[in-house]
């Protein structure tokens, strides 16, 4: 007992010293870096090494940068002043920083109208990235007086978008600007002219924080003829408007059009859920797009195959349409045929579709003998298994069809000579799982079948032998149903390294057969009251997650096995949080082992117990 307490003290106290100074280190490129975060500085420290390349003064109390604040640090390439309370910069604040490449002043109180005197950026002839976003906290009209025109080499600018934004001529001088990012968005209207002062060469436009609905005129993006990335993720714009403003990019090619989560209901502007029509798709369908994100847009219906009306299917590499609620009922075949024409597609994500419950119970009003009652009537769905075989295009690498609440009518998913590496077909409301067949070579490395009862997947012979599979994820699949009758079922993926069978309420031991290559086993959220002996069969196991079980101790032979693994592999990780473990510290050998073993436990675990009558002790992470 005594030993335990002593060790506890030694382990806990060394970490409590407060260092009220900057931490100077050499980074991987041998650049000298000063980390001065959270030190309460009210002015720039003047006693740091003069050859610093990186200076981080975030989270201090700087209010104003005086003239020549940094003249000692003329080799600085990166200066980070985020999360201070600066509201003014003196005209010569940055004098001497001619090598500075990145300047960040996020989350201060700098006003684009009043805080930046002319000439303030004059010394920064090498600056390529300036981030002054998240400074304008309230929506007021402030013309942009920030003298960005002095930054002739600027490539990236992040700035707030103020109410009634009017930029000004100085922006035209940013001939090298490529990436424009707005963070904090106070506009409510974007006019055709709003961005007319912006330089023409911009190829990335990000506007992702407009929480209040923005009315947008059709020509707003006309000043950006060379745009390659349009990122409007999460801005309250409505898909209907977003599809209109891509008009200037018709028949061009773009790297990414990211319209995730931009549709919110709006009564004032009579905007509702989206019914996608060919007319709405008329501009975007002519663009050659590499990455398209249409996720989370309240698309409830797709008319006339409009989503498959793209004229350049060969351009697509990544398509995300998750979290909408349109049904494929009438046009599934067209969609899959279309995916087939995407000859360069690598990733397809069609998940989180709340379409229709599998077995709804309806209420009937029945009147008999002047007596009205409500009766429950279970819907006996006629599930028609259509004879549809979906063949995964050869070049596809990643497919996720997960969390689809609807009725599955497919018979077969066919993978022929394919590059498919990752297939997630999980959390499906279904009675019938399509059979997965492989022909020719395959490269499938990860299969996720979580949330679907294993008796209709692997138990029903729907999964073929998967030689290359490295990771099998089967959370919440009632695997015990299958293991009861066939404990060697997992021999159909004989080479897996990672197996996740969490959330099963499994308590029986010795249930999984031989898996000689297994390194990671996740048994969390089960009901084990003892570490199953079967783990000892996995010679290469180094990560074992047994959190959220019913373990009270770890038996001696398992302790020995764990230590052996550690001697063999140097790193062994054991996850034990949320077990009734050692709450009673009677198990002294176990406690001593916990203290002496070199095995790593997961972070933030609180192994605590009552040690006899002495006092409560906490054994920190070892
Ligand atoms: C905005 O520009 C588009 C063309 O790009 C034009 O059709 C539209 O009429 C303009 N709107 C206004 C209000 O000027
Ligand atoms: C788009 O914007 C979001 C939100 O700001 C950001 O997280 C994401 O990285 C951006 N996407 C790209 C491709 O730059
Ligand atoms: C859909 O197609 C039908 C027949 O081809 C046509 O009559 C109808 O106008 C189209 N609807 C829309 C919204 O394009
Ligand atoms: C139902 O109620 C009506 C009016 O209250 C009465 O005339 C009739 O006889 C009743 N029928 C039966 C089957 O009880
Ligand atoms: C158990 O499953 C494996 C893999 O699917 C199969 O090869 C084996 O024949 C099955 N054994 C029994 C007894 O069904
Ligand atoms: C094991 O699975 C649980 C539940 O799915 C998850 O929260 C946990 O992160 C996994 N453990 C590891 C080590 O990945
Ligand atoms: C660990 O748990 C004990 C008892 O539940 C609690 O008093 C203690 O504050 C916890 N320690 C940490 C670091 O969370």
XYZ file of C-alpha atoms in Angstrom, residues 185-535:
351
model
C -20.071 37.168 -42.180
C -22.376 40.108 -41.567
C -23.739 40.706 -45.067
C -27.396 40.290 -45.843
C -27.198 41.152 -49.539
C -24.436 40.444 -52.000
C -24.780 42.639 -55.072
C -23.404 42.101 -58.549
C -20.881 44.847 -57.680
C -19.854 43.689 -54.201
C -16.656 41.992 -55.345
C -15.965 44.145 -58.395
C -12.801 45.595 -56.768
C -11.283 42.169 -56.246
C -8.302 41.158 -58.415
C -9.248 38.808 -61.250
C -6.839 35.960 -60.533
C -8.522 34.580 -57.440
C -9.046 30.850 -57.725
C -10.351 29.935 -54.283
C -13.362 31.609 -52.717
C -14.534 30.515 -49.270
C -17.538 32.046 -47.576
C -18.663 29.627 -44.931
C -19.981 31.480 -41.898
C -23.015 33.441 -43.074
C -25.523 32.394 -40.446
C -28.262 34.817 -41.460
C -29.860 34.452 -44.823
C -28.008 36.262 -47.606
C -29.807 37.471 -50.715
C -27.445 37.050 -53.622
C -27.642 38.656 -57.052
C -26.962 36.338 -59.911
C -23.811 38.087 -61.115
C -21.975 38.192 -57.793
C -19.200 35.819 -58.872
C -18.638 37.396 -62.288
C -15.470 39.175 -60.967
C -13.842 35.762 -60.429
C -13.498 34.251 -63.886
C -10.661 31.940 -62.829
C -12.329 30.388 -59.820
C -11.473 26.721 -59.180
C -12.776 26.262 -55.647
C -16.126 27.624 -54.497
C -16.703 26.786 -50.851
C -19.999 27.960 -49.382
C -20.234 25.163 -46.802
C -22.749 25.933 -44.029
C -23.586 29.460 -45.178
C -27.285 30.253 -45.165
C -27.814 30.770 -48.868
C -30.200 28.080 -50.049
C -29.228 25.674 -52.783
C -31.587 27.421 -55.197
C -29.514 30.636 -55.095
C -26.187 28.827 -55.038
C -27.054 26.998 -58.248
C -27.869 30.330 -59.912
C -24.620 32.098 -59.069
C -22.447 29.484 -60.759
C -23.659 30.877 -64.069
C -20.269 32.477 -64.913
C -18.552 29.080 -64.741
C -20.643 27.390 -67.380
C -18.588 25.101 -69.588
C -15.485 25.641 -67.456
C -13.759 23.232 -65.156
C -13.572 23.520 -61.385
C -11.781 21.583 -58.657
C -14.467 21.826 -56.030
C -17.997 23.078 -55.599
C -18.853 22.701 -51.938
C -22.484 23.381 -51.159
C -22.847 21.362 -47.969
C -25.477 22.501 -45.478
C -26.419 25.730 -47.229
C -30.198 25.216 -47.297
C -32.228 26.406 -44.353
C -35.968 26.991 -44.468
C -36.852 30.655 -44.899
C -40.435 31.851 -44.617
C -39.697 35.497 -45.438
C -38.187 34.623 -48.778
C -40.586 31.775 -49.393
C -37.803 29.235 -49.556
C -38.438 25.719 -48.489
C -37.038 22.254 -48.960
C -35.453 21.690 -52.356
C -37.108 19.984 -55.293
C -34.290 19.721 -57.761
C -35.274 20.373 -61.368
C -33.402 20.421 -64.622
C -33.860 24.166 -64.795
C -32.053 24.648 -61.471
C -29.239 22.403 -62.662
C -28.830 24.127 -66.020
C -25.577 25.998 -65.210
C -23.843 23.575 -62.895
C -24.526 20.648 -65.187
C -22.249 22.164 -67.828
C -19.259 22.471 -65.484
C -16.505 19.862 -65.339
C -16.285 19.300 -61.564
C -13.752 17.181 -59.650
C -15.327 17.331 -56.175
C -18.993 18.024 -55.624
C -20.603 18.264 -52.202
C -24.392 18.502 -52.134
C -24.758 17.043 -48.632
C -27.270 18.252 -46.081
C -29.426 20.436 -48.319
C -32.985 19.312 -47.669
C -33.277 17.944 -51.180
C -36.550 16.079 -50.940
C -37.138 15.245 -54.542
C -35.238 15.038 -57.767
C -37.272 15.654 -60.892
C -36.535 14.250 -64.293
C -33.164 12.743 -63.322
C -31.817 16.243 -62.871
C -29.074 15.117 -60.537
C -27.693 12.907 -63.269
C -27.886 15.598 -65.914
C -24.196 16.529 -65.664
C -22.646 16.758 -69.095
C -19.130 15.806 -68.013
C -19.443 12.760 -65.784
C -15.842 11.800 -66.481
C -14.647 14.829 -64.473
C -15.991 13.647 -61.128
C -13.642 12.110 -58.603
C -15.535 12.694 -55.366
C -19.274 13.029 -54.876
C -21.002 13.591 -51.566
C -24.794 13.749 -51.439
C -25.357 12.590 -47.878
C -28.004 13.791 -45.491
C -30.762 14.663 -47.910
C -34.089 12.928 -48.162
C -34.881 12.236 -51.759
C -35.954 8.782 -52.673
C -34.341 6.789 -55.414
C -37.481 4.801 -55.987
C -38.076 5.693 -59.606
C -34.607 6.448 -60.797
C -32.114 4.326 -58.881
C -31.150 2.543 -62.044
C -30.407 5.827 -63.781
C -28.266 6.941 -60.880
C -26.177 3.793 -60.931
C -25.853 3.931 -64.693
C -24.678 7.492 -64.331
C -22.114 6.596 -61.669
C -20.832 4.119 -64.212
C -20.153 6.880 -66.695
C -17.961 8.652 -64.164
C -14.835 7.011 -65.408
C -12.596 8.729 -62.857
C -14.778 8.446 -59.801
C -12.917 7.472 -56.644
C -15.309 8.260 -53.859
C -19.061 8.147 -53.521
C -20.912 8.988 -50.353
C -24.630 8.407 -50.127
C -25.438 8.231 -46.440
C -27.849 9.503 -43.818
C -31.066 9.290 -45.776
C -34.101 9.283 -43.507
C -36.553 8.033 -46.050
C -39.057 5.687 -44.568
C -39.316 3.349 -41.632
C -39.284 -0.311 -42.422
C -42.302 -1.480 -40.446
C -44.499 1.451 -39.521
C -47.527 0.823 -37.329
C -50.594 2.733 -38.490
C -53.636 3.759 -36.496
C -57.148 2.883 -37.651
C -60.355 4.411 -36.323
C -62.884 1.610 -35.949
C -66.549 2.184 -35.091
C -68.512 -0.828 -33.966
C -71.900 -0.748 -32.236
C -71.738 3.018 -31.750
C -68.344 2.528 -30.158
C -65.232 4.136 -31.593
C -61.832 2.650 -30.914
C -58.313 3.178 -32.163
C -56.617 0.068 -33.415
C -53.015 -0.483 -34.297
C -52.286 -2.075 -37.585
C -48.850 -3.244 -38.411
C -47.827 -2.548 -41.940
C -46.908 -5.749 -43.631
C -44.606 -4.191 -46.150
C -44.383 -5.984 -49.420
C -40.702 -5.822 -49.926
C -39.955 -6.388 -53.522
C -36.439 -7.493 -54.051
C -35.821 -6.099 -57.455
C -33.384 -8.048 -59.443
C -30.905 -5.213 -59.438
C -27.208 -5.861 -59.410
C -25.079 -2.861 -58.674
C -21.637 -3.180 -60.122
C -19.055 -0.968 -58.503
C -17.049 0.887 -61.158
C -13.473 -0.430 -61.344
C -11.706 2.799 -60.497
C -13.851 3.524 -57.430
C -11.848 3.464 -54.205
C -14.248 4.495 -51.486
C -17.978 3.899 -51.164
C -20.092 4.777 -48.188
C -23.776 3.939 -48.085
C -24.577 4.199 -44.424
C -27.484 5.194 -42.242
C -30.117 4.829 -44.902
C -33.563 4.407 -43.523
C -35.567 3.035 -46.340
C -36.223 -0.224 -48.007
C -33.480 -1.915 -49.825
C -34.421 -3.667 -52.983
C -31.043 -4.653 -54.349
C -30.032 -8.204 -54.750
C -26.353 -7.974 -55.385
C -23.327 -5.687 -55.150
C -20.735 -6.832 -57.617
C -17.081 -5.925 -57.465
C -15.129 -6.910 -60.565
C -11.380 -6.358 -60.965
C -11.699 -3.356 -58.771
C -9.632 -0.740 -56.971
C -12.222 -0.507 -54.227
C -10.372 -0.186 -50.944
C -13.045 0.895 -48.546
C -16.669 -0.210 -48.465
C -18.983 1.002 -45.752
C -22.454 -0.469 -45.936
C -23.725 0.131 -42.461
C -26.739 1.086 -40.395
C -29.234 0.143 -43.014
C -32.864 -0.493 -42.210
C -33.223 -3.722 -44.044
C -34.359 -7.318 -43.816
C -32.416 -8.463 -46.788
C -28.800 -7.661 -47.327
C -27.503 -7.699 -50.861
C -25.014 -10.403 -51.599
C -21.524 -9.085 -52.210
C -19.691 -10.899 -54.938
C -16.134 -10.511 -56.091
C -14.809 -11.371 -59.479
C -11.259 -11.083 -60.649
C -8.849 -9.271 -58.419
C -9.926 -7.063 -55.567
C -8.151 -4.732 -53.181
C -10.767 -4.350 -50.485
C -9.002 -3.344 -47.274
C -11.793 -2.041 -45.105
C -15.324 -3.322 -44.729
C -17.802 -1.744 -42.347
C -21.024 -3.639 -41.770
C -21.951 -1.995 -38.478
C -25.511 -1.796 -37.336
C -26.802 -4.602 -39.539
C -27.578 -7.851 -37.846
C -24.778 -10.238 -38.699
C -27.167 -13.105 -39.328
C -28.272 -11.447 -42.566
C -24.737 -10.466 -43.621
C -21.867 -12.809 -42.840
C -24.212 -15.329 -41.250
C -26.222 -15.601 -44.435
C -23.215 -16.188 -46.612
C -23.444 -12.740 -48.193
C -19.781 -11.892 -47.779
C -17.170 -13.684 -49.873
C -13.650 -14.623 -48.873
C -11.737 -11.357 -48.518
C -8.045 -12.082 -48.686
C -6.810 -8.488 -48.626
C -9.109 -7.242 -45.929
C -7.192 -5.535 -43.122
C -10.018 -3.920 -41.175
C -13.415 -5.330 -40.358
C -15.817 -3.133 -38.433
C -18.910 -4.783 -37.072
C -20.231 -2.588 -34.288
C -23.711 -3.455 -33.071
C -24.206 -6.457 -35.299
C -25.318 -9.129 -32.826
C -22.342 -11.166 -33.889
C -23.026 -13.707 -31.159
C -25.976 -14.955 -33.210
C -23.545 -16.194 -35.796
C -20.661 -17.132 -33.504
C -22.927 -19.496 -31.583
C -23.232 -21.736 -34.572
C -19.945 -21.044 -36.275
C -17.060 -19.767 -34.208
C -14.739 -19.717 -37.199
C -16.952 -17.431 -39.260
C -14.254 -14.766 -39.386
C -12.023 -17.093 -41.333
C -13.552 -15.455 -44.390
C -11.221 -12.563 -43.745
C -8.176 -14.497 -42.572
C -5.667 -11.663 -42.801
C -7.379 -8.890 -40.870
C -5.309 -6.742 -38.572
C -8.079 -4.652 -37.047
C -11.335 -5.997 -35.752
C -14.007 -3.897 -34.107
C -16.832 -5.821 -32.458
C -17.881 -3.199 -29.952
C -21.480 -2.819 -28.776
C -22.539 -6.409 -28.707
C -23.453 -7.389 -25.186
C -21.113 -10.317 -25.674
C -20.064 -11.901 -22.453
C -19.008 -15.366 -23.526
C -15.349 -16.072 -23.820
C -13.396 -17.954 -26.407
C -15.600 -16.985 -29.205
C -13.527 -15.760 -32.081
C -11.505 -18.186 -34.101
C -7.915 -17.897 -35.261
C -6.815 -14.543 -36.637
C -3.022 -14.728 -36.795
C -2.434 -11.187 -38.054
C -4.690 -9.345 -35.643
C -3.037 -6.297 -34.045
C -6.036 -4.249 -32.887
C -9.109 -5.637 -31.233
C -11.970 -3.493 -30.049
C -14.188 -5.229 -27.526
C -15.521 -2.073 -25.910
C -19.167 -1.790 -24.882
C -19.644 -5.472 -24.237
C -20.318 -7.340 -21.038
C -17.009 -9.049 -20.323
C -16.350 -9.525 -16.627
C -13.018 -11.046 -17.403
C -10.533 -10.593 -20.223
C -11.368 -13.484 -22.548
C -8.541 -15.981 -22.850
C -8.955 -15.965 -26.596
C -6.889 -12.769 -26.780
